[in-house]
Coordinates of C-alpha atoms in Angstrom, one line a residue:
X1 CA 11.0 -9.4 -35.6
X2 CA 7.7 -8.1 -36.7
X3 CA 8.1 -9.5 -40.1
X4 CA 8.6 -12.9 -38.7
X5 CA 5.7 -13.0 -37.0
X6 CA 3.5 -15.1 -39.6
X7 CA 6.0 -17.6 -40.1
X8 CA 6.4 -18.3 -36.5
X9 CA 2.5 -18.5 -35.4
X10 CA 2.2 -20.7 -38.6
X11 CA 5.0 -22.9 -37.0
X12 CA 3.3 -23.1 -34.1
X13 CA 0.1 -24.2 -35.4
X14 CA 2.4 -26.9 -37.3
X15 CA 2.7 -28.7 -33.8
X16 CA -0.6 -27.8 -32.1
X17 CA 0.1 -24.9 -30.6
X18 CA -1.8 -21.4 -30.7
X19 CA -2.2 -18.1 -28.9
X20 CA -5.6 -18.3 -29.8
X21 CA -7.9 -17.2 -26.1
X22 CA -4.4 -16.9 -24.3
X23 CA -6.0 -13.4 -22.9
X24 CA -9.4 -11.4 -22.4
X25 CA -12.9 -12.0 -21.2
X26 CA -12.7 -15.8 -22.9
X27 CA -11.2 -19.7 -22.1
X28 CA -8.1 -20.2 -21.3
X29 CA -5.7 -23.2 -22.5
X30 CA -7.2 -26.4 -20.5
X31 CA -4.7 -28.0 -18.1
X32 CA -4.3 -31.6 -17.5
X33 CA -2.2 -34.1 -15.5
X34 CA 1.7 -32.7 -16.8
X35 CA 2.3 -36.8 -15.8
X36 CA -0.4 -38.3 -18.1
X37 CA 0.0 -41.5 -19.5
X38 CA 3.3 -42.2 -17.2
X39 CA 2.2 -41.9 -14.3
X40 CA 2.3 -45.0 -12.3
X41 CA -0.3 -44.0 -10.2
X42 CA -2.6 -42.0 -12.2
X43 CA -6.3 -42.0 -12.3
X44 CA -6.6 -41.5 -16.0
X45 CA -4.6 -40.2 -19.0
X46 CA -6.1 -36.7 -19.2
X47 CA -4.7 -35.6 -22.5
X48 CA -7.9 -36.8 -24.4
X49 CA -9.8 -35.0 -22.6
X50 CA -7.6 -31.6 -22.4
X51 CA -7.0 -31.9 -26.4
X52 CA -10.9 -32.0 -26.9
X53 CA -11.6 -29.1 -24.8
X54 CA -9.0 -27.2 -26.5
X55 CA -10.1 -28.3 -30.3
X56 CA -13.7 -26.9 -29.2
X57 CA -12.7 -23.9 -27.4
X58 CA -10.2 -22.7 -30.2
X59 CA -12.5 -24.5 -33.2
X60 CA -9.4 -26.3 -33.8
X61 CA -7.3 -23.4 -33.9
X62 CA -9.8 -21.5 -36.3
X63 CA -10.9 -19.7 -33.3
X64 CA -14.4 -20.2 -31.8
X65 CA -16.5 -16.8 -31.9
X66 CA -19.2 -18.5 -29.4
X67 CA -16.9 -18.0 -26.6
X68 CA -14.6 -15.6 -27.4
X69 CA -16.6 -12.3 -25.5
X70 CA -17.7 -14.0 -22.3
X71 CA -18.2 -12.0 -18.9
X72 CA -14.6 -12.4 -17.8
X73 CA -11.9 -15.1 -18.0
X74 CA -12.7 -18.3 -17.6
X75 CA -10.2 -21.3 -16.8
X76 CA -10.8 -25.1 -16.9
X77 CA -9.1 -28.1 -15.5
X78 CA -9.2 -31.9 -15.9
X79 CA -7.9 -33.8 -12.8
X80 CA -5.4 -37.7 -13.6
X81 CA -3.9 -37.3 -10.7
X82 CA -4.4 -38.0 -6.0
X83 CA -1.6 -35.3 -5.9
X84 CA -4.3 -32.4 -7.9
X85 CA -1.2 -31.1 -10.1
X86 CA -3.9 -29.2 -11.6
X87 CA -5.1 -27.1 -9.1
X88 CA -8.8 -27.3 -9.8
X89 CA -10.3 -26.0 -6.3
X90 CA -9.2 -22.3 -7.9
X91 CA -10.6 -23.2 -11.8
X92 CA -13.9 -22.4 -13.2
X93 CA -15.1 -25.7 -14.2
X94 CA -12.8 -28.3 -12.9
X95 CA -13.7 -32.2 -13.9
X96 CA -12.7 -34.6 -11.2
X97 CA -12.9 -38.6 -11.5
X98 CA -15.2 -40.9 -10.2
X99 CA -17.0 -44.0 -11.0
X100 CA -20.7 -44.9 -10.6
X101 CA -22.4 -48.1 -11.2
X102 CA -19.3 -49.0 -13.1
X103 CA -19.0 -46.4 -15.3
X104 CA -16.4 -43.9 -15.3
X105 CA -17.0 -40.0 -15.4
X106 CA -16.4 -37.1 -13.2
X107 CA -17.6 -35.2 -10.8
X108 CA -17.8 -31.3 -11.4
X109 CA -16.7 -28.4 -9.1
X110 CA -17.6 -24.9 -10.2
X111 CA -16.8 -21.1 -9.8
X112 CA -13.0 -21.2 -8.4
X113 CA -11.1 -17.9 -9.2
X114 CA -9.1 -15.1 -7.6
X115 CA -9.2 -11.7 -8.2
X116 CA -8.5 -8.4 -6.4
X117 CA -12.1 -8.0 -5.4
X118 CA -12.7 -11.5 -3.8
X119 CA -11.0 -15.4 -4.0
X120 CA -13.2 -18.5 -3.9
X121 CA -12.9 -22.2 -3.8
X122 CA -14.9 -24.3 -7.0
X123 CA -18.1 -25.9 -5.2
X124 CA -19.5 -29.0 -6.0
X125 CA -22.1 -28.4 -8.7
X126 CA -24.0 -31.9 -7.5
X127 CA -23.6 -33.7 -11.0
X128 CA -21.9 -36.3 -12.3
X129 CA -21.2 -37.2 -16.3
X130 CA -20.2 -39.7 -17.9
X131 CA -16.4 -39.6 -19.7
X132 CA -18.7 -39.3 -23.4
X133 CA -20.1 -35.9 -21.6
X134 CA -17.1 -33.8 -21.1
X135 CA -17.4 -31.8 -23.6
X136 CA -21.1 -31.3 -23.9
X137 CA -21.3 -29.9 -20.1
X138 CA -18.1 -27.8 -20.7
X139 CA -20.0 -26.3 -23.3
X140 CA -23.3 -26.0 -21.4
X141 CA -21.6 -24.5 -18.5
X142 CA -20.4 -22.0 -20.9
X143 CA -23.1 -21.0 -22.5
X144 CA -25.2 -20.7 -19.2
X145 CA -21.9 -18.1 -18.2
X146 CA -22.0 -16.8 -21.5
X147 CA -25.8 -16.1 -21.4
X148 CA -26.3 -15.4 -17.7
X149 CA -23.3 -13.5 -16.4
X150 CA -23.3 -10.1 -15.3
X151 CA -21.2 -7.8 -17.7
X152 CA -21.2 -4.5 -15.5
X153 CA -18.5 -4.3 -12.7
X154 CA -15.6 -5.9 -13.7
X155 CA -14.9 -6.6 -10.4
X156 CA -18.2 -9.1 -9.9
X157 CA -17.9 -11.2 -13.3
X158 CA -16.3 -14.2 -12.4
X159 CA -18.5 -17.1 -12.9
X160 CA -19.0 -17.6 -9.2
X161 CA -20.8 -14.4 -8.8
X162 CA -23.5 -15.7 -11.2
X163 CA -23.5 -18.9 -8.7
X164 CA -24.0 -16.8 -6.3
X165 CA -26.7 -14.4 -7.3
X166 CA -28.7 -17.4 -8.9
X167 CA -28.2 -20.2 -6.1
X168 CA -26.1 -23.4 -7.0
X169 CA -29.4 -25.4 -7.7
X170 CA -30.6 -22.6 -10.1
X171 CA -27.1 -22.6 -12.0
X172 CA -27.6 -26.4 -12.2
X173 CA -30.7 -25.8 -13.9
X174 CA -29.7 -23.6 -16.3
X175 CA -26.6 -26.1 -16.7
X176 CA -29.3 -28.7 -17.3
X177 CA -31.2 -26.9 -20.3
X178 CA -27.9 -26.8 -22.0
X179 CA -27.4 -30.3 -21.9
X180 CA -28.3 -32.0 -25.2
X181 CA -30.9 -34.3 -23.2
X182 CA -31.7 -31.6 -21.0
X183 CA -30.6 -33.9 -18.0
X184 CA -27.4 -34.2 -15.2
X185 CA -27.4 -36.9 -12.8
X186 CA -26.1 -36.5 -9.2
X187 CA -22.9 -36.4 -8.2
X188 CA -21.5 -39.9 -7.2
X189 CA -19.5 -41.1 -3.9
X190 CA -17.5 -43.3 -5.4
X191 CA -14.8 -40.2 -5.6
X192 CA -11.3 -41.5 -7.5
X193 CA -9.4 -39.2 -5.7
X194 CA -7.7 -40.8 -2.3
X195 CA -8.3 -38.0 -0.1
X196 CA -5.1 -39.0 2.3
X197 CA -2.5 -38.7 -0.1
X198 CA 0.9 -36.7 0.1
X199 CA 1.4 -34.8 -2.7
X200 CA 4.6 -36.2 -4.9
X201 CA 7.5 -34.2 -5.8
X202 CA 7.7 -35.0 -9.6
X203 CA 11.0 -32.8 -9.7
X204 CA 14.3 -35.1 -10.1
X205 CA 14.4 -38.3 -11.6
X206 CA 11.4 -41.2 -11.2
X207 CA 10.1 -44.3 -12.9
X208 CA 7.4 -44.0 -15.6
X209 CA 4.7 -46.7 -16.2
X210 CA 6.1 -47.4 -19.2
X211 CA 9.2 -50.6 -18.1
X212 CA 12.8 -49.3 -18.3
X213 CA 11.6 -45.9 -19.0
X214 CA 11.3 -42.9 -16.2
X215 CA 10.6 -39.2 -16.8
X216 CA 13.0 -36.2 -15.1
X217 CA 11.3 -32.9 -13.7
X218 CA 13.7 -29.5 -13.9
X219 CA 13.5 -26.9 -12.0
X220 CA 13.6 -23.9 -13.8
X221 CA 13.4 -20.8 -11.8
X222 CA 10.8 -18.6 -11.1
X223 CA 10.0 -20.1 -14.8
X224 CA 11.9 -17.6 -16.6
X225 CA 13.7 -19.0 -19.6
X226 CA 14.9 -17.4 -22.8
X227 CA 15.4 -18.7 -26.2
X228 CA 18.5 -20.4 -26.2
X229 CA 17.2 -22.2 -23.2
X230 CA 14.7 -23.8 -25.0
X231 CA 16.9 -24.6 -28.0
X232 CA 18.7 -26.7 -25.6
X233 CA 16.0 -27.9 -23.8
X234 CA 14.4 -29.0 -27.1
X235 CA 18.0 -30.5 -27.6
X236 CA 17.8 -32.8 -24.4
X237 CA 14.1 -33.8 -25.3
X238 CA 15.0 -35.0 -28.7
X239 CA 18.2 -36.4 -27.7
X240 CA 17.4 -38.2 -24.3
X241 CA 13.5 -38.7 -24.5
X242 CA 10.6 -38.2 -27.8
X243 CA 10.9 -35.2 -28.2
X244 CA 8.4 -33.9 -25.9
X245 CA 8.6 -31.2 -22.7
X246 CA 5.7 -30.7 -19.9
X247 CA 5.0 -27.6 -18.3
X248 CA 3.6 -27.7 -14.7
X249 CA 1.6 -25.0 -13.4
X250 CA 4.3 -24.6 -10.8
X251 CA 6.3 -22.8 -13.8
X252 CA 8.9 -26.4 -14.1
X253 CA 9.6 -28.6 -16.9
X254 CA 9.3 -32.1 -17.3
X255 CA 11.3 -34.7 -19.5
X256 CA 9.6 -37.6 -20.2
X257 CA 10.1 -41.2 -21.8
X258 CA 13.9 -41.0 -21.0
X259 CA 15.2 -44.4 -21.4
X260 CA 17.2 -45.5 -18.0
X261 CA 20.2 -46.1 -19.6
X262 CA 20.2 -42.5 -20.6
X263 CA 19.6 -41.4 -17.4
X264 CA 23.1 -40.6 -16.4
X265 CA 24.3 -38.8 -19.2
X266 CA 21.2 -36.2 -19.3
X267 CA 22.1 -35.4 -16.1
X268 CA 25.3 -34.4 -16.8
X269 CA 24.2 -32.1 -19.2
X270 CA 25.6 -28.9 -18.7
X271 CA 22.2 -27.5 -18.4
X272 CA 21.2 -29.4 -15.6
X273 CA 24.4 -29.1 -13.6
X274 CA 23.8 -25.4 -13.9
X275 CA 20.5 -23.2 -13.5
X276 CA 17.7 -26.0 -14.3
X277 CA 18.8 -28.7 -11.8
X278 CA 16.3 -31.8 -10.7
X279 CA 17.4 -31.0 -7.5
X280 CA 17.3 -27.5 -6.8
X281 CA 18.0 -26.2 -3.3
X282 CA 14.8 -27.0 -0.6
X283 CA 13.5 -23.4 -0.6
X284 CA 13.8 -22.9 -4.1
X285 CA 11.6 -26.2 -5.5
X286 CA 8.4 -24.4 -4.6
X287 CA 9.0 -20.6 -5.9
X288 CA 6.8 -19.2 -8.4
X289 CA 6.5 -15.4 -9.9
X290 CA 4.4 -14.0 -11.8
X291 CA 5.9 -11.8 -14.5
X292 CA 6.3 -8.5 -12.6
X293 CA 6.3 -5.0 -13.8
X294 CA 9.5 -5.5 -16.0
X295 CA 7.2 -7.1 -18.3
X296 CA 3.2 -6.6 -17.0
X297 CA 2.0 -3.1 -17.7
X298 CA -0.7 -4.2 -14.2
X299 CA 2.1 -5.5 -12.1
X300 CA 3.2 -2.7 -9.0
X301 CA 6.4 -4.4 -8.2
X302 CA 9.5 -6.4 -10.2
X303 CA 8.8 -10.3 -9.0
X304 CA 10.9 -12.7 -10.4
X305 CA 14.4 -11.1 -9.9
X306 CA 13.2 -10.2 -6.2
X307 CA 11.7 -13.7 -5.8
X308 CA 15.0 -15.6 -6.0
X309 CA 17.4 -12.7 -4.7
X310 CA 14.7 -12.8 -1.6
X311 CA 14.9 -16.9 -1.3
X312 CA 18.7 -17.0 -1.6
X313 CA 18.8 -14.3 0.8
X314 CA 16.2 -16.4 3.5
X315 CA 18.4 -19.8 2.3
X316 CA 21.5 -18.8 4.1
X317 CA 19.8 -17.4 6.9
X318 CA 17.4 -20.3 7.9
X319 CA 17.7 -24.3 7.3
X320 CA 14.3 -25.8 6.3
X321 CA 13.7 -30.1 5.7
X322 CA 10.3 -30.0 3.9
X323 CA 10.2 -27.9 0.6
X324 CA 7.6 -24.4 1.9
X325 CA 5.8 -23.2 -1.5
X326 CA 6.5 -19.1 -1.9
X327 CA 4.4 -17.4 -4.5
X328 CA 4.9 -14.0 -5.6
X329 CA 2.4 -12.0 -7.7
X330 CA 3.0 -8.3 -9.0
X331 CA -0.7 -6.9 -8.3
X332 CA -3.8 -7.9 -6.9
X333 CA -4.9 -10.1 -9.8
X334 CA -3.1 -12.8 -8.1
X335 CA -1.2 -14.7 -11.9
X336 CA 1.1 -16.0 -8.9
X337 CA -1.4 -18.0 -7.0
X338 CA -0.2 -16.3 -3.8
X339 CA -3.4 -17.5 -1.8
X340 CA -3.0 -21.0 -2.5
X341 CA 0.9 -21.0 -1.5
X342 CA 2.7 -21.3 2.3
X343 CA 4.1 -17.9 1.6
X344 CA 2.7 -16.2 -0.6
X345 CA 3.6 -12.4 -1.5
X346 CA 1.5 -9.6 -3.1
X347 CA 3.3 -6.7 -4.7
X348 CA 1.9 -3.3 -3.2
X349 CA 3.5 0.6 -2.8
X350 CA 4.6 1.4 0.8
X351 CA 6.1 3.6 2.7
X352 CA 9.6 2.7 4.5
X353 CA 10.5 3.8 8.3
X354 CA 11.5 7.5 6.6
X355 CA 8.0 7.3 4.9
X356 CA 9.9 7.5 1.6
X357 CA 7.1 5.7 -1.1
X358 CA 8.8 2.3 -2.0
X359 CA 8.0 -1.3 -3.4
X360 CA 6.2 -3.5 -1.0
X361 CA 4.5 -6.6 -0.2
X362 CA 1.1 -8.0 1.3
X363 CA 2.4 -11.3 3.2
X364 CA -0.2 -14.1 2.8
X365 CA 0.5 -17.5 5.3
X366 CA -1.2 -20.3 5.4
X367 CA -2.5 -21.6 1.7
X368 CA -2.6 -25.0 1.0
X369 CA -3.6 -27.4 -2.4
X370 CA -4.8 -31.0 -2.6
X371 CA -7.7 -32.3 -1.0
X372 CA -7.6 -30.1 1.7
X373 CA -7.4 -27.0 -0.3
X374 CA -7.0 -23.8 1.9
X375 CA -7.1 -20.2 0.6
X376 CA -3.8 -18.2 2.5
X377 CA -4.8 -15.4 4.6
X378 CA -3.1 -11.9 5.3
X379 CA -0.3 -12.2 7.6
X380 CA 1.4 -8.8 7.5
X381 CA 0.4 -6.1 4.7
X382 CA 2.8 -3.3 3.0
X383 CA 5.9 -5.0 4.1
X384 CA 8.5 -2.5 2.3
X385 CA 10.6 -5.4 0.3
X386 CA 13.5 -4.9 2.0
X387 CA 12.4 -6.1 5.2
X388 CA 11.2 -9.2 4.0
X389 CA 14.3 -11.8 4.3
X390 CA 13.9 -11.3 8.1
X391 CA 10.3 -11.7 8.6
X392 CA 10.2 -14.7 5.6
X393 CA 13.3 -15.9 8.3
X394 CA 11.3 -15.5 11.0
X395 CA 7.9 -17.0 9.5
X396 CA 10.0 -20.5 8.3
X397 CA 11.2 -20.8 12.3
X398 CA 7.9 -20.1 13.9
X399 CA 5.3 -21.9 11.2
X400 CA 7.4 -24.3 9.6
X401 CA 10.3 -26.0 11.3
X402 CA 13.0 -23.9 10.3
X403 CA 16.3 -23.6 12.0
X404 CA 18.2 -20.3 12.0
X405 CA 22.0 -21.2 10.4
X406 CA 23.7 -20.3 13.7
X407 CA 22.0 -22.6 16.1
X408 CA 22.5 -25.2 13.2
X409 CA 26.1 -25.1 13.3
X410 CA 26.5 -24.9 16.9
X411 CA 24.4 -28.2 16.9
X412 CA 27.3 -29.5 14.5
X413 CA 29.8 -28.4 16.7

């Protein structure tokens, strides 16, 4: 395999892809809207946006030594979207729209992260740019993090720290001096973003912008897919849509630009009548997992297989109607999101009821996305993992409407 490696970074550089920053103390790839440009409701088509953040981070693939040794990892988000697919209450510099005196922009929220020391929602950073100014404030913000940060305790590097020790207005400032006209002006209320919106379920078949066209989201779970799976997926893109697959944050895949009179025959692709459905079972649409200790030297316990043996397990014991987001993570570093999910998991050694050492799990409840963005807090710690289909059980009945299989079926009868 080794040998091959040349060729196949080289092939992905052919179609604008790189590994370039895709670890260590620098950027990391900017995430967009995975429905821009057919969204019928979108705010605006991020991908501009997201492809010139990445041409300057990576120096169009070159690699961009200004950035490349900052304080810690940094992430960076551009919001299209009311429903926040991109999750930018937990990135470093998240861009969100709105207008003001006519002109279109976006607001800026700062300093989101996780991390096993502390978790902390982006604040507003008061400022407001213009569309032309996304990239000179990204880089500003950088160089202010770059320049500023602390580069001791790995544990306090985030960005927000540096908010924190300087004051938001400080950090402003120093945002400012970056700027190429040494100026920002205040943050505007005329905020794009409907705050009262339900967040859409882009999983399944729906209509695209674009007339006679729709796009289908698959569920591919606990995001694990090997490389035959994408030869075929690749296969349905070119055969069924342009040739082009999304990938959500939530670890699924989208199809778009699949003509309506295609429809039918993708999905009875074999494919998607097997393990990527559009319409996976209720409990399984919002289950993500990190990548676990089979494959993450930091990871304390096996995720993904556990993830889905766990949900099965929970699926034939309680009956849910709304979809409950479980998010497992191996370690404390939180990859899996677990504080922003329903249920959310963190992989920790325990003891069981023999005090034998074994594979366990903090139990986080209550995290929440969108507009109303809540960080999940503790519900039970060092759960041993066996014991965790009855308590997930018993969480769904008492926090989110879920009936135990028995009762159901006596109801039937």
């Amino acid at each position: 395999v080794l040998p091959d490696v040349p060729e196949i970074l080289k092939g992905l550089s052919e179609v604008g892809l790189t590994s370039l920053q895709s670890g260590m103390d620098n950027v990391r790839n900017p995430v967009g809207n995975p429905l821009a440009g057919i969204d019928p409701h979108e705010i605006v088509d991020t991908r501009p946006y997201t492809n010139l953040l990445s041409q300057f981070i990576t120096a169009n693939a070159r690699g961009n030594t200004a950035f490349t040794n900052l304080p810690r990892k940094w992430n960076v988000c551009v919001v299209g979207s009311h429903d926040l697919y991109e999750h930018p209450h937990i990135n470093d510099l998240a861009y969100m729209p709105a207008t003001k005196k006519g002109r279109f922009g976006f607001n800026l929220l700062v300093g989101g992260f996780f991390s096993p020391k502390r978790c902390a929602d982006a604040i507003p950073l008061d400022a407001w740019i213009p569309a032309d100014d996304v990239l000179p404030v990204c880089q500003a913000v950088l160089e202010a993090y770059r320049d500023l940060g602390t580069r001791g305790n790995r544990q306090k590097t985030r960005m927000m720290w540096l908010i924190d020790e300087l004051g938001i207005e400080q950090f402003r400032a120093e945002v400012v001096k970056r700027m190429p006209q040494q100026e920002l002006e205040r943050s505007s209320s005329e905020d794009l973003v409907q705050k009262q919106w339900e967040r859409r379920d882009y999983l399944g078949v729906h209509p695209q912008k674009q007339e006679g066209f729709s796009f289908v989201g698959i569920h591919i779970p606990v995001g694990r897919v090997q490389a035959d799976d994408m030869d075929e997926l690749a296969r349905l893109a070119d055969e069924y849509g342009s040739g082009e697959l999304r990938l959500t944050v939530e670890q699924n895949i989208i199809i778009p630009n699949v003509e309506n009179s295609r429809l039918e025959a993708l999905l009875k692709e074999p494919l998607l009548r097997d393990r990527f459905s559009p319409e996976p079972p209720i409990l399984m649409k919002g289950l993500v997992a990190c990548t676990g200790n089979q494959f993450c030297g930091q990871a304390i316990i096996e995720t993904k297989a556990r993830a889905l043996k766990v949900t099965e397990d929970v699926g034939r014991l309680v009956s849910v109607t709304q979809p409950v987001r479980m998010h497992w993570t191996g370690c404390p570093n939180s990859c899996g999101q677990v504080q922003v999910a329903d249920i959310g998991f963190m992989g920790c050694m325990t003891r069981d009821e023999n005090g034998n050492v074994c594979e366990g799990a903090d139990v986080f409840l209550g995290g929440r996305i969108g507009s109303d963005c809540h960080l999940g807090e503790v519900y039970k710690k060092r759960v041993p993992c066996k014991d965790l289909v009855p308590l997930v059980a018993e969480i769904l009945v008492n926090h989110f409407g879920g009936v135990p299989r028995e009762r159901e079926e006596e109801a039937e009868d």
